[in-house]
XYZ file of C-alpha atoms in Angstrom:
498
model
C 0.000 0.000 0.000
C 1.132 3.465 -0.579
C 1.181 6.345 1.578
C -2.271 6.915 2.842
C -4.325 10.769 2.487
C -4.683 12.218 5.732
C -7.669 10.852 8.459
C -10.119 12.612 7.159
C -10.142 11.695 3.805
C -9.506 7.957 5.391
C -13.147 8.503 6.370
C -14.617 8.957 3.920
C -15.437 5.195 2.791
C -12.815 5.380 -0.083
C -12.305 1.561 -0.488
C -15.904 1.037 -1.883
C -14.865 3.368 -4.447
C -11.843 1.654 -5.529
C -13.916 -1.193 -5.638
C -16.469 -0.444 -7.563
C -14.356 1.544 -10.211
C -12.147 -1.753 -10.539
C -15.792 -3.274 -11.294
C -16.812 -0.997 -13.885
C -13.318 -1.082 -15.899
C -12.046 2.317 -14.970
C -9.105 1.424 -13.270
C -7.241 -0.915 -13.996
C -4.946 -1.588 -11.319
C -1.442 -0.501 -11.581
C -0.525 0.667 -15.077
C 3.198 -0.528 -16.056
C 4.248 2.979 -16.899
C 3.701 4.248 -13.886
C 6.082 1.897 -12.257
C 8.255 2.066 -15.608
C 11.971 2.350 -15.312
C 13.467 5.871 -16.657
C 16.577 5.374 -18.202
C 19.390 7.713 -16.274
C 22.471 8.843 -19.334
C 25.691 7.052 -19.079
C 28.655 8.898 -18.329
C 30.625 9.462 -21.622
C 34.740 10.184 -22.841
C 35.557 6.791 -19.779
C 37.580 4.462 -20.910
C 34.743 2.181 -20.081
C 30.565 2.477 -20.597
C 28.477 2.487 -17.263
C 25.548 0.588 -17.889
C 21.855 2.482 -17.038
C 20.483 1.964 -13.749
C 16.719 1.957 -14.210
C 14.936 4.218 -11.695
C 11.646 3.851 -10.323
C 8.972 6.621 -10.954
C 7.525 7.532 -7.374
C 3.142 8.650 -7.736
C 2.989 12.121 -6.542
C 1.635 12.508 -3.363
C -1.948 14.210 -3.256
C -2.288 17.093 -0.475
C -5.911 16.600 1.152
C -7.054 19.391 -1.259
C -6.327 17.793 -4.232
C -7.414 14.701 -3.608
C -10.752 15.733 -2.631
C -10.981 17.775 -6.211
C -8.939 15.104 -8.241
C -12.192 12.580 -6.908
C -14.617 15.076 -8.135
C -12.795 16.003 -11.164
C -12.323 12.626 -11.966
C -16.082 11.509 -11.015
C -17.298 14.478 -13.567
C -14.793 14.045 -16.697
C -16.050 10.076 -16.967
C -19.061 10.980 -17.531
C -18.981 14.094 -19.708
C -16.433 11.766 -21.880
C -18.525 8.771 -22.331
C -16.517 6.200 -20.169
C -19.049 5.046 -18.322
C -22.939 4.985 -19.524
C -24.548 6.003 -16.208
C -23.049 8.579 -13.342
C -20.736 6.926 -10.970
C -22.452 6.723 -7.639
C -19.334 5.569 -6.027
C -17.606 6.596 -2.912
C -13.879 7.474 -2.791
C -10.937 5.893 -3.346
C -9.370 4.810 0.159
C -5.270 5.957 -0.473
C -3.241 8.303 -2.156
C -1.491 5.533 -4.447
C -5.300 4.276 -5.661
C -6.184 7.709 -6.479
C -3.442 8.674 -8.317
C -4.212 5.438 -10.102
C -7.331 6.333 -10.554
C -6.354 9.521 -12.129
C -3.620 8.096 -14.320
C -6.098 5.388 -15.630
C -8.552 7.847 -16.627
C -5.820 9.845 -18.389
C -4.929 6.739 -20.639
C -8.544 5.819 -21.388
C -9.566 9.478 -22.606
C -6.458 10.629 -24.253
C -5.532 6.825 -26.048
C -8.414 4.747 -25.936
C -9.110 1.664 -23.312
C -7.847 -1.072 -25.707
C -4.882 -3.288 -25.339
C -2.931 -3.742 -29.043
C -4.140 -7.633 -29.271
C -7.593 -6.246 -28.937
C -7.235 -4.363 -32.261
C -8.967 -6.300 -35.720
C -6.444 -6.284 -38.283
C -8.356 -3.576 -40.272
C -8.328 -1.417 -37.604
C -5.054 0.025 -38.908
C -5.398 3.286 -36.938
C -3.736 2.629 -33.504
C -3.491 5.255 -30.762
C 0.463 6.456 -30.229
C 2.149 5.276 -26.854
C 1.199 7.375 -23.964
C 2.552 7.447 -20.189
C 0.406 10.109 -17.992
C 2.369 10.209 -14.623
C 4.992 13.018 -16.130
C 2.490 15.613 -17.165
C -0.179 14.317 -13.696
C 3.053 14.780 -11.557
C 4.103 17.884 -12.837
C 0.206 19.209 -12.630
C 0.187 18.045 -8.946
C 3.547 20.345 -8.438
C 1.774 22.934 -9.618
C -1.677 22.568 -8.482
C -2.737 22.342 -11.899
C -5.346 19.372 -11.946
C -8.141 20.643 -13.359
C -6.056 22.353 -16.263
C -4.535 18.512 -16.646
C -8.413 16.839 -16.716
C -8.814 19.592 -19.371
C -5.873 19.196 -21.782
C -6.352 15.066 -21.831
C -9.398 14.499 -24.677
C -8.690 14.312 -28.440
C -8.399 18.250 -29.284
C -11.366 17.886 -32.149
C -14.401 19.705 -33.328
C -15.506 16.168 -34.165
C -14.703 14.839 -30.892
C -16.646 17.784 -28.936
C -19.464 17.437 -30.779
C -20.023 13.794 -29.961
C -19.864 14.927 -26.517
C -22.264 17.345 -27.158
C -24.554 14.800 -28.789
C -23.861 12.561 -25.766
C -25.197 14.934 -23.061
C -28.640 15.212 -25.816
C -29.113 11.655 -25.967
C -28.383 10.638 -22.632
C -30.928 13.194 -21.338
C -33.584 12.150 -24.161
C -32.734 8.201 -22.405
C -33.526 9.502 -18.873
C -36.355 10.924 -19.931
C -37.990 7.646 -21.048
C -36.161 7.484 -24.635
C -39.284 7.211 -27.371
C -41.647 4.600 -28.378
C -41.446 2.210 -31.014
C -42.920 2.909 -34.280
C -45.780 0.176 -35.181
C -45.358 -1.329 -38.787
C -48.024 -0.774 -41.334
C -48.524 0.728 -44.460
C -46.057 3.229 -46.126
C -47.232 6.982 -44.878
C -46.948 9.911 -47.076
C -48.810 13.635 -47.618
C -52.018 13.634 -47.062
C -52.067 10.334 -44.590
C -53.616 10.577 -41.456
C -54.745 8.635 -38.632
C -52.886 7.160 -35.033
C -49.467 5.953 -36.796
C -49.004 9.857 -38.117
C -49.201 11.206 -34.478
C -47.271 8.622 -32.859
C -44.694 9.564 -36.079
C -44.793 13.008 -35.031
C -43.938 12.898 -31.731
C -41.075 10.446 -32.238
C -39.838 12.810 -35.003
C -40.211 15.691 -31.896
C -37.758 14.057 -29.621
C -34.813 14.722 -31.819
C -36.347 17.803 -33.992
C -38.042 20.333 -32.438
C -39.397 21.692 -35.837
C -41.501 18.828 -35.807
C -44.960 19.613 -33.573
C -45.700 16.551 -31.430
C -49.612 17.422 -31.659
C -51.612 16.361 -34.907
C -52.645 13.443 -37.001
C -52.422 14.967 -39.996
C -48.803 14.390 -42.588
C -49.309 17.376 -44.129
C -46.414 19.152 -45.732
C -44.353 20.310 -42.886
C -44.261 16.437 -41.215
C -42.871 15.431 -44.716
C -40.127 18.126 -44.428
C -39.297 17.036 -40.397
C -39.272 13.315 -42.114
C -36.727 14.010 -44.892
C -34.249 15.725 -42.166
C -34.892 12.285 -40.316
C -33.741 10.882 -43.023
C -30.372 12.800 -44.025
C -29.187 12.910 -40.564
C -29.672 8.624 -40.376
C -28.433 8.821 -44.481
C -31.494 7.074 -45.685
C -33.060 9.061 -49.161
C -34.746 12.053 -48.206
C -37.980 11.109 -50.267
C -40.397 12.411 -47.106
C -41.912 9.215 -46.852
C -41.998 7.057 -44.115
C -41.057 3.315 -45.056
C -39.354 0.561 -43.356
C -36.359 1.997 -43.879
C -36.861 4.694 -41.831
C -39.214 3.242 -39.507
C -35.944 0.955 -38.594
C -33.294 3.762 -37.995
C -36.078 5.583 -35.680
C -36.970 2.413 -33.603
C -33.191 2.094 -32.612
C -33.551 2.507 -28.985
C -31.932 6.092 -27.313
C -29.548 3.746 -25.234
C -28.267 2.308 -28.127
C -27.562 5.794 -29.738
C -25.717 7.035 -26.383
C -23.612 4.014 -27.119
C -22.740 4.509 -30.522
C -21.997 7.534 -29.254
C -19.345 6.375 -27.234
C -18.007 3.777 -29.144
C -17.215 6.821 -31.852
C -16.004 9.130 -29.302
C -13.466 6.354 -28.322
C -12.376 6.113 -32.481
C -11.346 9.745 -31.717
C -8.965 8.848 -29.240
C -6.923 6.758 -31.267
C -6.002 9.737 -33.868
C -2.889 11.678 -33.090
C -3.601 14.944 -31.161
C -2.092 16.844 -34.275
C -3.724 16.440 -37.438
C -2.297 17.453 -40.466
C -4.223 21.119 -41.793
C -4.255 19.839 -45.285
C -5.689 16.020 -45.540
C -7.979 13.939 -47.166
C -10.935 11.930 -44.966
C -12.935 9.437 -46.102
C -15.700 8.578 -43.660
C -16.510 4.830 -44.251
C -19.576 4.366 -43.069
C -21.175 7.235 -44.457
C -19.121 6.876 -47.723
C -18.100 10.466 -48.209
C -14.855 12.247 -48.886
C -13.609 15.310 -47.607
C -10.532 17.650 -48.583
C -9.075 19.669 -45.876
C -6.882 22.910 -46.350
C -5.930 25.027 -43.931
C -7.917 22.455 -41.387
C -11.208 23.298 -42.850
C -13.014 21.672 -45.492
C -12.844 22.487 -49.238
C -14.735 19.894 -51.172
C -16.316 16.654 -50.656
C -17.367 14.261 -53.059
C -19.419 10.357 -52.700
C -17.526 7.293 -52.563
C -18.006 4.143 -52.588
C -16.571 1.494 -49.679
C -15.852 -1.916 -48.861
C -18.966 -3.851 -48.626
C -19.874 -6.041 -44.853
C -18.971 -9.897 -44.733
C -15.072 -9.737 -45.305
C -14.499 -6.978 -48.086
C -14.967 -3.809 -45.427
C -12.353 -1.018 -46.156
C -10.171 -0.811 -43.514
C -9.313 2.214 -40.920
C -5.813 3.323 -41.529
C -3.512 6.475 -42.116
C -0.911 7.105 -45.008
C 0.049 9.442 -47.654
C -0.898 10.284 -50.979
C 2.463 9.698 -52.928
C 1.402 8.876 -57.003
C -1.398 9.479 -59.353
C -1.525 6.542 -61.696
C -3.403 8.084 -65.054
C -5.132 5.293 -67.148
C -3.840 2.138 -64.504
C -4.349 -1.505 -65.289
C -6.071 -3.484 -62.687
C -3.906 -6.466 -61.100
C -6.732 -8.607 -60.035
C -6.202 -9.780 -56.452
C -6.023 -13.733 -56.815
C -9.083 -14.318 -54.165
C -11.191 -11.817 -56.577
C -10.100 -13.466 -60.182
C -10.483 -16.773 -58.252
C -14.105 -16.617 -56.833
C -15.438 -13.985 -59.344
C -13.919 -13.711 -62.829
C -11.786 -17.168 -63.965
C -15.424 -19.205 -63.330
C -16.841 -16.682 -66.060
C -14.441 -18.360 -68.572
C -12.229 -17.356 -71.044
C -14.724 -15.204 -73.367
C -15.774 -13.009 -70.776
C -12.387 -12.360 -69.609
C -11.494 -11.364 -73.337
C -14.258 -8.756 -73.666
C -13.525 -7.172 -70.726
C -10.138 -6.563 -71.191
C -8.226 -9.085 -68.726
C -5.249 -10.363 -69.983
C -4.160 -14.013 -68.024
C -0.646 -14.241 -67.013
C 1.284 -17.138 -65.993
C 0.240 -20.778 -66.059
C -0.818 -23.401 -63.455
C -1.186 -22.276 -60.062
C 0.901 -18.945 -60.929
C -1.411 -17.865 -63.182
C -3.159 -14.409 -62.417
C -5.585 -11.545 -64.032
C -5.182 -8.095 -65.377
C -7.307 -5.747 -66.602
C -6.470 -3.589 -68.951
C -6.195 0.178 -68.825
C -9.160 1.477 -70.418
C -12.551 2.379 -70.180
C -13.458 -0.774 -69.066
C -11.325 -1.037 -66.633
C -12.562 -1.379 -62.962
C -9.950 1.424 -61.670
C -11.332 3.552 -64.411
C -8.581 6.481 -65.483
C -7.223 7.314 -62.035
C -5.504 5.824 -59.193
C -4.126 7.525 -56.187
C -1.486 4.792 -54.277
C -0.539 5.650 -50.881
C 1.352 2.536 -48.846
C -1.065 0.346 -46.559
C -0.453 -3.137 -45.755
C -4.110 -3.973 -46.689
C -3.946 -3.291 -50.969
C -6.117 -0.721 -50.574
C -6.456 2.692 -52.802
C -8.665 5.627 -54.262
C -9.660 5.328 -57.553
C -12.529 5.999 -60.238
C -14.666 3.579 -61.614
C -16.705 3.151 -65.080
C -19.730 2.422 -62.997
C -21.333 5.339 -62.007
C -24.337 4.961 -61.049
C -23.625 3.752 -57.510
C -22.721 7.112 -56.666
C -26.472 8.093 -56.928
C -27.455 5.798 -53.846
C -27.699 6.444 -50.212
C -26.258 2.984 -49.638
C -22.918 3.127 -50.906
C -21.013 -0.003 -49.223
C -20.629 -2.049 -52.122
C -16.144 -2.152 -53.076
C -13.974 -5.153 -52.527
C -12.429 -2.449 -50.125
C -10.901 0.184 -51.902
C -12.726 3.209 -51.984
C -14.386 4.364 -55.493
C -14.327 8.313 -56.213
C -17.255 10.063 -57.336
C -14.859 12.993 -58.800
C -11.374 11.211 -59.744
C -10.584 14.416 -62.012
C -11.185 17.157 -59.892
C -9.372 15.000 -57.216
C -6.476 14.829 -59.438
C -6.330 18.448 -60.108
C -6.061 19.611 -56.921
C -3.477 17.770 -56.179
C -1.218 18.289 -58.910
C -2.410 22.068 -59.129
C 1.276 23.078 -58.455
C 2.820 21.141 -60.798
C 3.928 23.096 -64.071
C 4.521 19.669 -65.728
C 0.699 18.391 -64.840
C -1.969 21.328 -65.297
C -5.404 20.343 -66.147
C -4.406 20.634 -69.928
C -1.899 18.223 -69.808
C -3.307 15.567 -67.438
C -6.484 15.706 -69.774
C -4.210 15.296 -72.433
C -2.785 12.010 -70.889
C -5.866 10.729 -69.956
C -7.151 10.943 -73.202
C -4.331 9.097 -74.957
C -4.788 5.755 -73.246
C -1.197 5.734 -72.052
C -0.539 4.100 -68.290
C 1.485 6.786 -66.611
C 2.896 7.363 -63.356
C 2.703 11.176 -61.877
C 5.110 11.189 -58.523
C 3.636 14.339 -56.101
C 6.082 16.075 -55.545
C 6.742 15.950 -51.910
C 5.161 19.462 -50.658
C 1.722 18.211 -52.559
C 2.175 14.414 -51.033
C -1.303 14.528 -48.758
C -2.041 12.909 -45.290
C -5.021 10.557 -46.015
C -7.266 8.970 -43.442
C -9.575 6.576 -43.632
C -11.966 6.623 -40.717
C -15.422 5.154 -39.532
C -17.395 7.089 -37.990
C -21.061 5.852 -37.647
C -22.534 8.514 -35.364
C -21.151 12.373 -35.726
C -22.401 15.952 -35.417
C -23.514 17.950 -38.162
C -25.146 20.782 -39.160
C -28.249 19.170 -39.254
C -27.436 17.901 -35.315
C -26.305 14.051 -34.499
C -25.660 12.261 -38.057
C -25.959 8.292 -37.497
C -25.166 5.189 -39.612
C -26.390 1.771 -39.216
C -23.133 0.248 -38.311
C -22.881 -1.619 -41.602
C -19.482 -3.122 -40.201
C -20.979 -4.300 -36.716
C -17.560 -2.347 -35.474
C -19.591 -0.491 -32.625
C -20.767 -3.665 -31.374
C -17.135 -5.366 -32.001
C -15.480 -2.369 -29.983
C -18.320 -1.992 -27.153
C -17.330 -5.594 -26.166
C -13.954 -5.651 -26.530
C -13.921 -2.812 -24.254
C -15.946 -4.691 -21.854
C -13.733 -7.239 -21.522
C -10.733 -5.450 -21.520
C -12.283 -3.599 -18.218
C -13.075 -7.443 -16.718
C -9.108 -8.457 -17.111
C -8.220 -4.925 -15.813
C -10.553 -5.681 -13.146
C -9.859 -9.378 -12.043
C -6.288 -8.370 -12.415
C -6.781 -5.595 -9.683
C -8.356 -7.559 -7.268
């Protein structure tokens, strides 16, 4: 046991707390950096080397003040940040070493995530960077500076706050009794009235408050409050209600305050810099974004990895090459299970050229209009294959559901893409890449290494727009996937505390 807070905080029941944080997955019993060795310099210009001694790092010691604060502070912050669904109704942790614990715990779970690396998918390519709290918690207990700590430990994001926002909304719509579910029936649409278009309307109310609860009529305004329903869930705004939209209201409010927080914890794995000119690609909403000056410029639809084993994966990289007019080397598992059993005529009008024999044999397509990549690529290095590009097949972009790749991510607007990329590049103006483009040749344009472009792709199911909270359906299942991982992560934090 460490040193112990003065009497009076002794008093105050603290062990319960300890307990029934260790319970709950917030702490997780000592963390290894805190007891860490720190490497001390070896003496240099000896004849000989003098091997490091590690050196333990001692927890600050809490004055009763702080203590009493830090368990406030601390009771507050996992709330407001989504660690826990409900407010703690804990007592206090019993010593100084638990609450410091305590503290440092928190840190690590709101500034890089709760997950251990062997609890990361494979696609989950974004990983949060290493992080030790006890430098920057001892230093703020030197200085009395806790609550400026607490502060300065969530991701430092617009997107981040705003799920926070949207957290405090939903969480108070819950405790108020959430909504009822919407009874099946018969499509409803202007001029509709009866039971079903009042109970619509004051579902619709909970989360709109243009929408007037009172009324069985679905007169023009109830269509409008049902297409903005729709956009912010990304269903077609066509102002009727169907199934469709019947399904993304009936989603209970406690399951929305968790796909809340399974987003809010995606956030944490990001570095806390981003870079102010990037590309995004949101996954599960399948839309692009271009950032300059860390503000968005143009977006365009995409299309992404389809569920059941082709979903695009979350990762980071960089935009290096712009492939004009690129071949298509068919992954094997694709020409395998989709293209050799089409047989050999097939392949020939499409373009695919076989290469090699036997079991080395393999598929490519080639650069054209039919090919699948279309006239652009844009390669940036990922372990998973994966890659913008355009496609012949257009008319995918004109759906709401837009999940349907082998994983790489299809651009609505290759061109413009291109353009603004190479934009500073005497040797590839719009002229000139046109130009290329047009004459069928495969080329290779390097960016030069002040356009190269951070690229992200990221999947976010539940964010805040402008319209309020934006949610997805989870098409990837990664909320659930996450939300139990972190579950059991808390229950071997917790067994190993006790």
């Amino acid at each position: 046991m460490g040193n112990r807070i003065e009497s009076g905080l002794l008093k105050s029941g603290l062990g319960k707390r300890i307990a029934l944080l260790i319970g709950a997955g917030l702490i997780a019993g000592p963390l290894i950096a805190q007891n860490a060795p720190s490497p001390t310099p070896s003496p240099t210009g000896t004849a000989g080397m003098v091997q490091a001694v590690p050196q333990a790092i001692p927890l600050p010691q809490l004055n009763p003040a702080q203590a009493a604060s830090l368990v406030t502070l601390l009771s507050e912050a996992r709330y407001a940040h989504g660690l826990v669904h409900n407010a703690s109704t804990a007592t206090d942790p019993s010593s100084n070493d638990a609450l410091v614990r305590a503290a440092l715990d928190y840190a690590h779970a709101v500034h890089a995530g709760r997950l251990d690396t062997e609890d990361f998918q494979s696609d989950w390519g974004l990983r949060p960077a290493d992080y030790d709290p006890l430098p920057a918690f001892a230093d703020a207990v030197k200085r009395d500076r806790l609550q400026q700590w607490i502060r300065s430990l969530p991701p430092p994001y617009s997107g981040y706050d705003g799920l926070k926002s949207g957290l405090d909304t939903y969480r108070r719509i819950e405790a108020a009794g959430g909504w009822k579910a919407l009874a099946a029936g018969p499509d409803l649409t202007l001029g509709a009235s009866g039971p079903r278009v009042l109970a619509l309307r004051q579902r619709l109310a909970v989360e709109d408050n243009q929408v007037i609860d009172k009324g069985d009529k679905f007169d023009a305004e109830l269509v409008e409050g049902v297409k903005r329903a729709q956009r912010r869930y990304g269903l077609n705004p066509t102002g009727t209600f169907a199934a469709q939209t019947r399904a993304a209201l009936n989603v209970p409010a406690g399951d929305r305050v968790r796909q809340i927080m399974a987003n809010m914890e995606r956030w944490r794995w990001l570095p806390q810099e981003l870079p102010r000119n990037r590309i995004q690609v949101n996954i599960a909403a399948a839309v692009l974004t271009v950032f300059e000056g860390d503000s968005p410029v143009a977006s365009m639809r995409v299309v992404t990895g389809a569920p059941g084993g082709r979903e695009t994966p979350m990762l980071q990289s960089r935009i290096h090459s712009i492939v004009l007019n690129p071949p298509w080397n068919v992954p094997a598992g694709i020409a395998a299970k989709e293209l050799f059993p089409k047989g050999a005529d097939y392949l020939a009008r499409n373009g695919y050229k076989v290469i090699g024999t036997g079991a080395n044999r393999r598929l490519q397509q080639q650069a054209g209009p039919q090919s699948a990549l279309g006239r652009y690529k844009f390669d940036f290095d990922n372990p998973y294959a994966v890659y913008l590009h355009d496609t012949p097949a257009q008319a995918k972009f004109a759906s709401y559901d837009r999940l349907a790749s082998h994983g790489c991510v299809r651009l609505e607007k290759p061109a413009a893409l291109a353009r603004l990329l190479l934009r500073n590049d005497p040797n590839w103006q719009a002229d000139q890449i046109q130009a290329t483009v047009d004459g069928g040749k495969t080329v290779r344009v390097p960016l030069r290494a002040e356009d190269q472009v951070q690229v992200y792709l990221l999947y976010w199911s539940a964010y805040m727009g402008s319209n309020g909270m934006n949610f997805r359906n989870d098409p990837y299942s990664w909320d659930k996937i996450l939300a139990t991982r972190i579950e059991r992560r808390s229950a071997i934090k917790a067994n190993s505390a006790s």
